[in-house]
Amino acid sequence: MAYDLEEQEKLDAIKDWWTRYGTLCVVLAFVVLAGILGWRGWQWYQNHQNTQAMGYFEALEAASVMTGEEADARLVAASSTLRADFPKSGYASRGALVAAWALQERGNADGAREQLEWLIQQGSDPALKAVARLRLAGLLLEQKNFDAALAQLNNPPEGFAGLYADRKGDVLFAQQKLADARAAWQEALGLLKGDAVEQLIQLKIDAIGEQQ
């Protein structure tokens, strides 16, 4: 009898605890389960998005080495889809850079410029944005849009100061500002000491001496 009474007291204690905390336990269990399922769902979504973005990027790469109007249309379409649907993925930024190169090679300077400007303004990778600014400055130099080219070279990102100074020298030289071009190239030479482009920069400086 004492045993039955003790068991009954334990059951009553459990019932009392469940009455107090049962609902909370169920809610907490649901929240934890929902969190796990949500995380797995998010991972699946991210993987799915990356797979899709990679597919468009591969199509863009393939079109970049092809020729003809159809290849150009595929190139632009793939880049547009990456930028519209996957703007924060690395594939969108890389795709814009590849598309800009291909379009410039095919003589479509305006199309290349639009790709680079999007990357500079909307790209997610700081290093690729820095490269885009450098390449856009070169494109603007070819178009003799010197002021716009120099504007792209202001406040160079960390690690790109030497390359930006070199390109700045190119723009100033095209403007026949030889002393300023020499100063920019000398700055670049100091920043890129030991780099593969060092000899080329020195050749530019020597060429200015021959013209003065």
PDB file of N, CA and C in Angstrom, residues 30-46:
ATOM      1  N   PHE A  30       9.381  22.258 -30.912  1.00  0.00           N
ATOM      2  CA  PHE A  30       8.959  22.682 -32.251  1.00  0.00           C
ATOM      3  C   PHE A  30       9.922  23.721 -32.820  1.00  0.00           C
ATOM      4  N   VAL A  31      10.324  24.664 -31.967  1.00  0.00           N
ATOM      5  CA  VAL A  31      11.254  25.714 -32.417  1.00  0.00           C
ATOM      6  C   VAL A  31      12.584  25.109 -32.843  1.00  0.00           C
ATOM      7  N   VAL A  32      13.095  24.166 -32.044  1.00  0.00           N
ATOM      8  CA  VAL A  32      14.363  23.522 -32.382  1.00  0.00           C
ATOM      9  C   VAL A  32      14.245  22.750 -33.690  1.00  0.00           C
ATOM     10  N   LEU A  33      13.158  21.980 -33.827  1.00  0.00           N
ATOM     11  CA  LEU A  33      12.952  21.212 -35.047  1.00  0.00           C
ATOM     12  C   LEU A  33      12.809  22.126 -36.256  1.00  0.00           C
ATOM     13  N   ALA A  34      12.037  23.212 -36.082  1.00  0.00           N
ATOM     14  CA  ALA A  34      11.856  24.161 -37.188  1.00  0.00           C
ATOM     15  C   ALA A  34      13.179  24.808 -37.573  1.00  0.00           C
ATOM     16  N   GLY A  35      14.016  25.085 -36.557  1.00  0.00           N
ATOM     17  CA  GLY A  35      15.321  25.676 -36.831  1.00  0.00           C
ATOM     18  C   GLY A  35      16.202  24.741 -37.627  1.00  0.00           C
ATOM     19  N   ILE A  36      16.191  23.459 -37.249  1.00  0.00           N
ATOM     20  CA  ILE A  36      17.002  22.474 -37.968  1.00  0.00           C
ATOM     21  C   ILE A  36      16.526  22.328 -39.411  1.00  0.00           C
ATOM     22  N   LEU A  37      15.202  22.196 -39.554  1.00  0.00           N
ATOM     23  CA  LEU A  37      14.647  22.056 -40.902  1.00  0.00           C
ATOM     24  C   LEU A  37      14.879  23.319 -41.734  1.00  0.00           C
ATOM     25  N   GLY A  38      14.742  24.487 -41.086  1.00  0.00           N
ATOM     26  CA  GLY A  38      14.984  25.739 -41.795  1.00  0.00           C
ATOM     27  C   GLY A  38      16.416  25.866 -42.256  1.00  0.00           C
ATOM     28  N   TRP A  39      17.357  25.481 -41.389  1.00  0.00           N
ATOM     29  CA  TRP A  39      18.772  25.550 -41.752  1.00  0.00           C
ATOM     30  C   TRP A  39      19.095  24.626 -42.913  1.00  0.00           C
ATOM     31  N   ARG A  40      18.534  23.385 -42.822  1.00  0.00           N
ATOM     32  CA  ARG A  40      18.775  22.455 -43.922  1.00  0.00           C
ATOM     33  C   ARG A  40      18.135  22.948 -45.220  1.00  0.00           C
ATOM     34  N   GLY A  41      16.951  23.543 -45.087  1.00  0.00           N
ATOM     35  CA  GLY A  41      16.294  24.097 -46.265  1.00  0.00           C
ATOM     36  C   GLY A  41      17.090  25.244 -46.875  1.00  0.00           C
ATOM     37  N   TRP A  42      17.635  26.085 -46.006  1.00  0.00           N
ATOM     38  CA  TRP A  42      18.452  27.202 -46.491  1.00  0.00           C
ATOM     39  C   TRP A  42      19.708  26.696 -47.181  1.00  0.00           C
ATOM     40  N   GLN A  43      20.332  25.660 -46.604  1.00  0.00           N
ATOM     41  CA  GLN A  43      21.517  25.078 -47.233  1.00  0.00           C
ATOM     42  C   GLN A  43      21.183  24.520 -48.610  1.00  0.00           C
ATOM     43  N   TRP A  44      20.035  23.830 -48.705  1.00  0.00           N
ATOM     44  CA  TRP A  44      19.621  23.280 -49.994  1.00  0.00           C
ATOM     45  C   TRP A  44      19.393  24.407 -51.003  1.00  0.00           C
ATOM     46  N   TYR A  45      18.740  25.470 -50.550  1.00  0.00           N
ATOM     47  CA  TYR A  45      18.456  26.600 -51.427  1.00  0.00           C
ATOM     48  C   TYR A  45      19.746  27.243 -51.923  1.00  0.00           C
ATOM     49  N   GLN A  46      20.701  27.427 -50.996  1.00  0.00           N
ATOM     50  CA  GLN A  46      21.968  28.036 -51.371  1.00  0.00           C
ATOM     51  C   GLN A  46      22.722  27.170 -52.375  1.00  0.00           C
TER      52      GLN A  46
END
